[in-house]
Amino acid sequence: MRYRRFGKTNLHLSVFSLGTMRYLASEETACQTVQEAVSQGINHLETAAGYGCSEEYLGAAISAGLSVDRSRFHVTTKISPTEDAAAMERCIDASLKRLNLDYIDCLAIHGLNTWEHLAIVRSPTGCMESVRKALADRRIRHVGFSTHGPLDLILAAINTDLFEFVNLHYYYFFQRNAPAIELAKHKDMGVFIISPADKGGQLYTPPETLAQLCSPFSPLELNYRFLLSDTRIGTLSVGAANPTELEQPLKYCDRDFPLTNAEIAAFDRLESAIAASLKTDKCSQCYACLPCPENINIPEVLRLRNLAVGCDMTDFGKYRYAMFENAGHWFPGSKGNRCTDCGECLPRCPEELDIPTLLKDTHQRLGGKAGRRLWD
């Protein structure tokens, strides 16, 4: 296992962190998974007040005794922003009680996804008042934020200088947040990558086409190497629901060196194949098409189409597309069939894509039953 300094927190975290959102089966399984993770060198355990019984299960695992001293493992929990400082105070104490801890190493403001959320944390009398109090009395040691929000919001949140770390989405197949990674590095903030295997493309069960395009590497391996070779990134989440699910990702826990020539060549072949499949219909993800009058998240819809057409990631596309209109600010925007052919996006597209046609095509390819977040 490799360890990296987590920005200005000065914590040294394992490059893989155990994320516990999927601890929904039983307390026994959760305890077994935590014990195995720690025995394999993982020293960062991440949960949230909103993840069902996750905090209680993690607290039970900690109480059962881990193989390392408390000072040698670190716990992050997340609490949603609130305008009520007293409510945040109660939430912090409740999380400490559920986790059976005297202090929390890292508290993240959970889901700083909208400009309203940012206004709340910037308010001198909102939730950050209680966070500052908890920092002062050492109930929490470091504060950051997690986000599923747009890039401009993430950059604004980083620039508040209120936070020591950020949890965000960034993968080989989604590099939109690269400027946020760079700004966080400039600010000496820790960078925690959310769900690189699942949200990064369901890469633990890749389609055969994608597997062939990535050969001789697996898609999961290439994505992990893309992230681990980036020294700006501190740690990656592994959302194992049982000890067995730790085996595959931890094969790469010491592979944090620069990309090899063979890996770079594999990425080049993958990009060439995607471009050849999409031809003149490839969306470059410039975001110039926004805003859409019908609130369609055009770049994300077309990114999913890029992946479905370019490397047969249709199942992943359906999984994510189903979240539109069903996950609120966690995955905002309307589906492609909401397009009214108004044409406002057309002159803004540098590729001159027929965006209305592509939106409707995406809906036909990926539309299906509504989806929901795992912890809803």
PDB file of C-alpha atoms in Angstrom, residues 121-315:
ATOM      1  CA  VAL A 121     -21.630  27.579   4.102  1.00  0.00           C
ATOM      2  CA  ARG A 122     -20.463  31.129   3.521  1.00  0.00           C
ATOM      3  CA  SER A 123     -23.004  32.512   5.976  1.00  0.00           C
ATOM      4  CA  PRO A 124     -21.347  33.493   9.275  1.00  0.00           C
ATOM      5  CA  THR A 125     -24.323  32.168  11.247  1.00  0.00           C
ATOM      6  CA  GLY A 126     -24.984  28.937   9.316  1.00  0.00           C
ATOM      7  CA  CYS A 127     -23.613  25.438   9.720  1.00  0.00           C
ATOM      8  CA  MET A 128     -19.979  26.549   9.572  1.00  0.00           C
ATOM      9  CA  GLU A 129     -20.392  28.324  12.903  1.00  0.00           C
ATOM     10  CA  SER A 130     -20.799  24.923  14.570  1.00  0.00           C
ATOM     11  CA  VAL A 131     -18.061  23.413  12.432  1.00  0.00           C
ATOM     12  CA  ARG A 132     -15.650  26.109  13.625  1.00  0.00           C
ATOM     13  CA  LYS A 133     -16.668  25.392  17.208  1.00  0.00           C
ATOM     14  CA  ALA A 134     -16.056  21.670  16.731  1.00  0.00           C
ATOM     15  CA  LEU A 135     -12.658  22.412  15.202  1.00  0.00           C
ATOM     16  CA  ALA A 136     -11.769  24.595  18.159  1.00  0.00           C
ATOM     17  CA  ASP A 137     -12.697  21.966  20.747  1.00  0.00           C
ATOM     18  CA  ARG A 138     -11.107  19.155  18.665  1.00  0.00           C
ATOM     19  CA  ARG A 139     -14.241  17.079  18.110  1.00  0.00           C
ATOM     20  CA  ILE A 140     -13.268  17.331  14.457  1.00  0.00           C
ATOM     21  CA  ARG A 141      -9.747  17.921  13.194  1.00  0.00           C
ATOM     22  CA  HIS A 142     -10.184  18.938   9.547  1.00  0.00           C
ATOM     23  CA  VAL A 143     -13.018  20.193   7.350  1.00  0.00           C
ATOM     24  CA  GLY A 144     -13.664  19.817   3.629  1.00  0.00           C
ATOM     25  CA  PHE A 145     -16.557  19.309   1.264  1.00  0.00           C
ATOM     26  CA  SER A 146     -17.934  16.710  -1.101  1.00  0.00           C
ATOM     27  CA  THR A 147     -19.597  17.723  -4.322  1.00  0.00           C
ATOM     28  CA  HIS A 148     -21.528  16.485  -7.341  1.00  0.00           C
ATOM     29  CA  GLY A 149     -21.935  20.076  -8.530  1.00  0.00           C
ATOM     30  CA  PRO A 150     -20.863  21.893 -11.700  1.00  0.00           C
ATOM     31  CA  LEU A 151     -17.254  22.895 -12.225  1.00  0.00           C
ATOM     32  CA  ASP A 152     -17.767  26.635 -11.690  1.00  0.00           C
ATOM     33  CA  LEU A 153     -19.391  25.955  -8.328  1.00  0.00           C
ATOM     34  CA  ILE A 154     -16.580  23.621  -7.260  1.00  0.00           C
ATOM     35  CA  LEU A 155     -13.986  26.245  -8.165  1.00  0.00           C
ATOM     36  CA  ALA A 156     -15.906  28.891  -6.208  1.00  0.00           C
ATOM     37  CA  ALA A 157     -16.125  26.614  -3.162  1.00  0.00           C
ATOM     38  CA  ILE A 158     -12.387  25.921  -3.272  1.00  0.00           C
ATOM     39  CA  ASN A 159     -11.703  29.640  -3.551  1.00  0.00           C
ATOM     40  CA  THR A 160     -13.585  30.380  -0.323  1.00  0.00           C
ATOM     41  CA  ASP A 161     -10.526  29.010   1.514  1.00  0.00           C
ATOM     42  CA  LEU A 162     -12.885  27.474   4.072  1.00  0.00           C
ATOM     43  CA  PHE A 163     -11.827  23.912   3.307  1.00  0.00           C
ATOM     44  CA  GLU A 164      -8.800  21.649   3.623  1.00  0.00           C
ATOM     45  CA  PHE A 165      -9.919  18.914   1.218  1.00  0.00           C
ATOM     46  CA  VAL A 166     -12.435  18.135  -1.505  1.00  0.00           C
ATOM     47  CA  ASN A 167     -14.244  14.917  -2.507  1.00  0.00           C
ATOM     48  CA  LEU A 168     -15.226  15.014  -6.177  1.00  0.00           C
ATOM     49  CA  HIS A 169     -15.790  13.060  -9.393  1.00  0.00           C
ATOM     50  CA  TYR A 170     -12.855  12.740 -11.779  1.00  0.00           C
ATOM     51  CA  TYR A 171     -11.977   9.713 -13.914  1.00  0.00           C
ATOM     52  CA  TYR A 172     -10.519   8.802 -17.271  1.00  0.00           C
ATOM     53  CA  PHE A 173     -14.011   8.889 -18.797  1.00  0.00           C
ATOM     54  CA  PHE A 174     -14.938  12.139 -17.000  1.00  0.00           C
ATOM     55  CA  GLN A 175     -12.185  14.753 -16.894  1.00  0.00           C
ATOM     56  CA  ARG A 176     -14.389  17.844 -16.682  1.00  0.00           C
ATOM     57  CA  ASN A 177     -13.199  18.585 -13.131  1.00  0.00           C
ATOM     58  CA  ALA A 178      -9.501  18.721 -14.053  1.00  0.00           C
ATOM     59  CA  PRO A 179      -9.321  22.492 -13.320  1.00  0.00           C
ATOM     60  CA  ALA A 180     -10.697  21.827  -9.820  1.00  0.00           C
ATOM     61  CA  ILE A 181      -7.986  19.222  -9.229  1.00  0.00           C
ATOM     62  CA  GLU A 182      -5.381  21.777 -10.288  1.00  0.00           C
ATOM     63  CA  LEU A 183      -6.835  24.563  -8.123  1.00  0.00           C
ATOM     64  CA  ALA A 184      -7.070  22.248  -5.110  1.00  0.00           C
ATOM     65  CA  LYS A 185      -3.402  21.359  -5.595  1.00  0.00           C
ATOM     66  CA  HIS A 186      -2.542  25.087  -5.775  1.00  0.00           C
ATOM     67  CA  LYS A 187      -4.437  25.615  -2.501  1.00  0.00           C
ATOM     68  CA  ASP A 188      -2.682  22.587  -0.938  1.00  0.00           C
ATOM     69  CA  MET A 189      -6.020  20.824  -0.448  1.00  0.00           C
ATOM     70  CA  GLY A 190      -6.410  17.070  -0.175  1.00  0.00           C
ATOM     71  CA  VAL A 191      -8.149  15.503  -3.190  1.00  0.00           C
ATOM     72  CA  PHE A 192     -10.408  12.475  -2.680  1.00  0.00           C
ATOM     73  CA  ILE A 193     -11.833  10.816  -5.813  1.00  0.00           C
ATOM     74  CA  ILE A 194     -15.394   9.509  -5.418  1.00  0.00           C
ATOM     75  CA  SER A 195     -16.370   6.091  -6.803  1.00  0.00           C
ATOM     76  CA  PRO A 196     -13.780   5.637  -9.567  1.00  0.00           C
ATOM     77  CA  ALA A 197     -14.897   2.092 -10.420  1.00  0.00           C
ATOM     78  CA  ASP A 198     -18.683   2.565 -10.382  1.00  0.00           C
ATOM     79  CA  LYS A 199     -19.400   6.175 -11.369  1.00  0.00           C
ATOM     80  CA  GLY A 200     -16.231   5.996 -13.431  1.00  0.00           C
ATOM     81  CA  GLY A 201     -17.903   3.528 -15.797  1.00  0.00           C
ATOM     82  CA  GLN A 202     -18.990   0.388 -13.910  1.00  0.00           C
ATOM     83  CA  LEU A 203     -15.512  -0.812 -14.796  1.00  0.00           C
ATOM     84  CA  TYR A 204     -15.690  -3.906 -12.597  1.00  0.00           C
ATOM     85  CA  THR A 205     -18.082  -5.400 -15.197  1.00  0.00           C
ATOM     86  CA  PRO A 206     -16.913  -3.876 -18.501  1.00  0.00           C
ATOM     87  CA  PRO A 207     -18.519  -4.713 -21.842  1.00  0.00           C
ATOM     88  CA  GLU A 208     -16.441  -6.977 -24.064  1.00  0.00           C
ATOM     89  CA  THR A 209     -15.823  -4.190 -26.565  1.00  0.00           C
ATOM     90  CA  LEU A 210     -14.270  -1.953 -23.902  1.00  0.00           C
ATOM     91  CA  ALA A 211     -12.227  -4.839 -22.512  1.00  0.00           C
ATOM     92  CA  GLN A 212     -10.790  -5.550 -25.963  1.00  0.00           C
ATOM     93  CA  LEU A 213     -10.020  -1.876 -26.590  1.00  0.00           C
ATOM     94  CA  CYS A 214      -8.058  -1.663 -23.314  1.00  0.00           C
ATOM     95  CA  SER A 215      -6.146  -4.925 -23.795  1.00  0.00           C
ATOM     96  CA  PRO A 216      -3.652  -6.035 -22.553  1.00  0.00           C
ATOM     97  CA  PHE A 217      -4.862  -4.085 -19.530  1.00  0.00           C
ATOM     98  CA  SER A 218      -8.298  -4.228 -17.953  1.00  0.00           C
ATOM     99  CA  PRO A 219     -10.480  -1.090 -18.067  1.00  0.00           C
ATOM    100  CA  LEU A 220     -10.471  -0.984 -14.268  1.00  0.00           C
ATOM    101  CA  GLU A 221      -6.680  -1.182 -14.167  1.00  0.00           C
ATOM    102  CA  LEU A 222      -6.251   1.612 -16.716  1.00  0.00           C
ATOM    103  CA  ASN A 223      -8.623   3.913 -14.823  1.00  0.00           C
ATOM    104  CA  TYR A 224      -6.858   3.261 -11.524  1.00  0.00           C
ATOM    105  CA  ARG A 225      -3.488   3.858 -13.179  1.00  0.00           C
ATOM    106  CA  PHE A 226      -4.763   7.087 -14.757  1.00  0.00           C
ATOM    107  CA  LEU A 227      -5.659   8.328 -11.266  1.00  0.00           C
ATOM    108  CA  LEU A 228      -2.804   6.847  -9.232  1.00  0.00           C
ATOM    109  CA  SER A 229      -0.205   8.279 -11.611  1.00  0.00           C
ATOM    110  CA  ASP A 230      -1.551  11.780 -10.868  1.00  0.00           C
ATOM    111  CA  THR A 231       0.338  13.055  -7.828  1.00  0.00           C
ATOM    112  CA  ARG A 232      -2.240  15.816  -7.258  1.00  0.00           C
ATOM    113  CA  ILE A 233      -4.711  13.152  -6.114  1.00  0.00           C
ATOM    114  CA  GLY A 234      -4.514  11.917  -2.546  1.00  0.00           C
ATOM    115  CA  THR A 235      -6.817   8.908  -2.336  1.00  0.00           C
ATOM    116  CA  LEU A 236      -9.454   6.928  -4.245  1.00  0.00           C
ATOM    117  CA  SER A 237     -12.669   5.525  -2.819  1.00  0.00           C
ATOM    118  CA  VAL A 238     -13.254   1.767  -2.882  1.00  0.00           C
ATOM    119  CA  GLY A 239     -16.897   1.027  -2.107  1.00  0.00           C
ATOM    120  CA  ALA A 240     -16.501  -2.606  -1.096  1.00  0.00           C
ATOM    121  CA  ALA A 241     -19.652  -4.188   0.335  1.00  0.00           C
ATOM    122  CA  ASN A 242     -17.753  -7.249   1.570  1.00  0.00           C
ATOM    123  CA  PRO A 243     -14.112  -8.336   2.016  1.00  0.00           C
ATOM    124  CA  THR A 244     -13.982 -10.106  -1.363  1.00  0.00           C
ATOM    125  CA  GLU A 245     -14.657  -6.851  -3.222  1.00  0.00           C
ATOM    126  CA  LEU A 246     -11.380  -5.427  -1.884  1.00  0.00           C
ATOM    127  CA  GLU A 247      -9.289  -7.962  -3.780  1.00  0.00           C
ATOM    128  CA  GLN A 248      -9.432  -6.500  -7.287  1.00  0.00           C
ATOM    129  CA  PRO A 249      -8.724  -2.816  -6.536  1.00  0.00           C
ATOM    130  CA  LEU A 250      -5.982  -3.541  -4.013  1.00  0.00           C
ATOM    131  CA  LYS A 251      -3.981  -5.314  -6.722  1.00  0.00           C
ATOM    132  CA  TYR A 252      -3.007  -1.798  -7.799  1.00  0.00           C
ATOM    133  CA  CYS A 253      -2.294  -0.274  -4.378  1.00  0.00           C
ATOM    134  CA  ASP A 254       1.442   0.066  -5.091  1.00  0.00           C
ATOM    135  CA  ARG A 255       1.155   1.102  -8.763  1.00  0.00           C
ATOM    136  CA  ASP A 256       1.380   4.859  -8.244  1.00  0.00           C
ATOM    137  CA  PHE A 257       4.273   5.548 -10.626  1.00  0.00           C
ATOM    138  CA  PRO A 258       3.986   7.515 -13.901  1.00  0.00           C
ATOM    139  CA  LEU A 259       2.093   5.943 -16.783  1.00  0.00           C
ATOM    140  CA  THR A 260       4.166   3.498 -18.788  1.00  0.00           C
ATOM    141  CA  ASN A 261       4.575   3.685 -22.555  1.00  0.00           C
ATOM    142  CA  ALA A 262       2.366   0.617 -22.912  1.00  0.00           C
ATOM    143  CA  GLU A 263      -0.392   2.232 -20.845  1.00  0.00           C
ATOM    144  CA  ILE A 264      -0.177   5.471 -22.824  1.00  0.00           C
ATOM    145  CA  ALA A 265      -0.415   3.463 -26.030  1.00  0.00           C
ATOM    146  CA  ALA A 266      -3.520   1.684 -24.696  1.00  0.00           C
ATOM    147  CA  PHE A 267      -5.183   5.020 -23.946  1.00  0.00           C
ATOM    148  CA  ASP A 268      -4.290   6.268 -27.446  1.00  0.00           C
ATOM    149  CA  ARG A 269      -5.831   3.159 -29.043  1.00  0.00           C
ATOM    150  CA  LEU A 270      -8.950   3.590 -26.948  1.00  0.00           C
ATOM    151  CA  GLU A 271      -9.362   7.229 -27.968  1.00  0.00           C
ATOM    152  CA  SER A 272      -8.780   6.411 -31.632  1.00  0.00           C
ATOM    153  CA  ALA A 273     -11.397   3.673 -31.554  1.00  0.00           C
ATOM    154  CA  ILE A 274     -13.966   5.917 -29.870  1.00  0.00           C
ATOM    155  CA  ALA A 275     -13.340   8.688 -32.391  1.00  0.00           C
ATOM    156  CA  ALA A 276     -13.655   6.248 -35.291  1.00  0.00           C
ATOM    157  CA  SER A 277     -16.976   4.928 -33.991  1.00  0.00           C
ATOM    158  CA  LEU A 278     -18.498   8.346 -33.333  1.00  0.00           C
ATOM    159  CA  LYS A 279     -17.097  10.030 -36.453  1.00  0.00           C
ATOM    160  CA  THR A 280     -18.593  13.552 -36.685  1.00  0.00           C
ATOM    161  CA  ASP A 281     -21.069  12.947 -33.825  1.00  0.00           C
ATOM    162  CA  LYS A 282     -18.523  13.041 -31.015  1.00  0.00           C
ATOM    163  CA  CYS A 283     -19.258  15.603 -28.300  1.00  0.00           C
ATOM    164  CA  SER A 284     -16.023  17.235 -27.093  1.00  0.00           C
ATOM    165  CA  GLN A 285     -17.527  18.153 -23.693  1.00  0.00           C
ATOM    166  CA  CYS A 286     -16.852  21.877 -24.044  1.00  0.00           C
ATOM    167  CA  TYR A 287     -20.166  22.778 -22.317  1.00  0.00           C
ATOM    168  CA  ALA A 288     -20.714  25.712 -24.695  1.00  0.00           C
ATOM    169  CA  CYS A 289     -24.239  24.398 -25.423  1.00  0.00           C
ATOM    170  CA  LEU A 290     -25.496  25.347 -21.968  1.00  0.00           C
ATOM    171  CA  PRO A 291     -27.769  26.665 -20.617  1.00  0.00           C
ATOM    172  CA  CYS A 292     -30.643  24.708 -22.122  1.00  0.00           C
ATOM    173  CA  PRO A 293     -34.164  26.238 -21.856  1.00  0.00           C
ATOM    174  CA  GLU A 294     -35.523  22.781 -20.986  1.00  0.00           C
ATOM    175  CA  ASN A 295     -32.806  22.187 -18.380  1.00  0.00           C
ATOM    176  CA  ILE A 296     -31.356  19.248 -20.315  1.00  0.00           C
ATOM    177  CA  ASN A 297     -27.839  18.460 -19.141  1.00  0.00           C
ATOM    178  CA  ILE A 298     -26.694  18.300 -22.760  1.00  0.00           C
ATOM    179  CA  PRO A 299     -22.978  17.601 -22.182  1.00  0.00           C
ATOM    180  CA  GLU A 300     -23.661  14.755 -19.758  1.00  0.00           C
ATOM    181  CA  VAL A 301     -26.350  13.234 -21.970  1.00  0.00           C
ATOM    182  CA  LEU A 302     -23.973  13.321 -24.927  1.00  0.00           C
ATOM    183  CA  ARG A 303     -21.054  12.025 -22.844  1.00  0.00           C
ATOM    184  CA  LEU A 304     -23.130   8.940 -22.091  1.00  0.00           C
ATOM    185  CA  ARG A 305     -23.878   8.634 -25.798  1.00  0.00           C
ATOM    186  CA  ASN A 306     -20.150   8.954 -26.591  1.00  0.00           C
ATOM    187  CA  LEU A 307     -19.442   6.008 -24.296  1.00  0.00           C
ATOM    188  CA  ALA A 308     -22.367   3.882 -25.492  1.00  0.00           C
ATOM    189  CA  VAL A 309     -21.547   4.326 -29.175  1.00  0.00           C
ATOM    190  CA  GLY A 310     -17.779   4.570 -28.834  1.00  0.00           C
ATOM    191  CA  CYS A 311     -17.047   1.560 -26.639  1.00  0.00           C
ATOM    192  CA  ASP A 312     -20.386  -0.182 -26.038  1.00  0.00           C
ATOM    193  CA  MET A 313     -20.813   1.148 -22.483  1.00  0.00           C
ATOM    194  CA  THR A 314     -24.581   1.002 -22.935  1.00  0.00           C
ATOM    195  CA  ASP A 315     -25.393  -0.582 -19.576  1.00  0.00           C
TER     196      ASP A 315
END
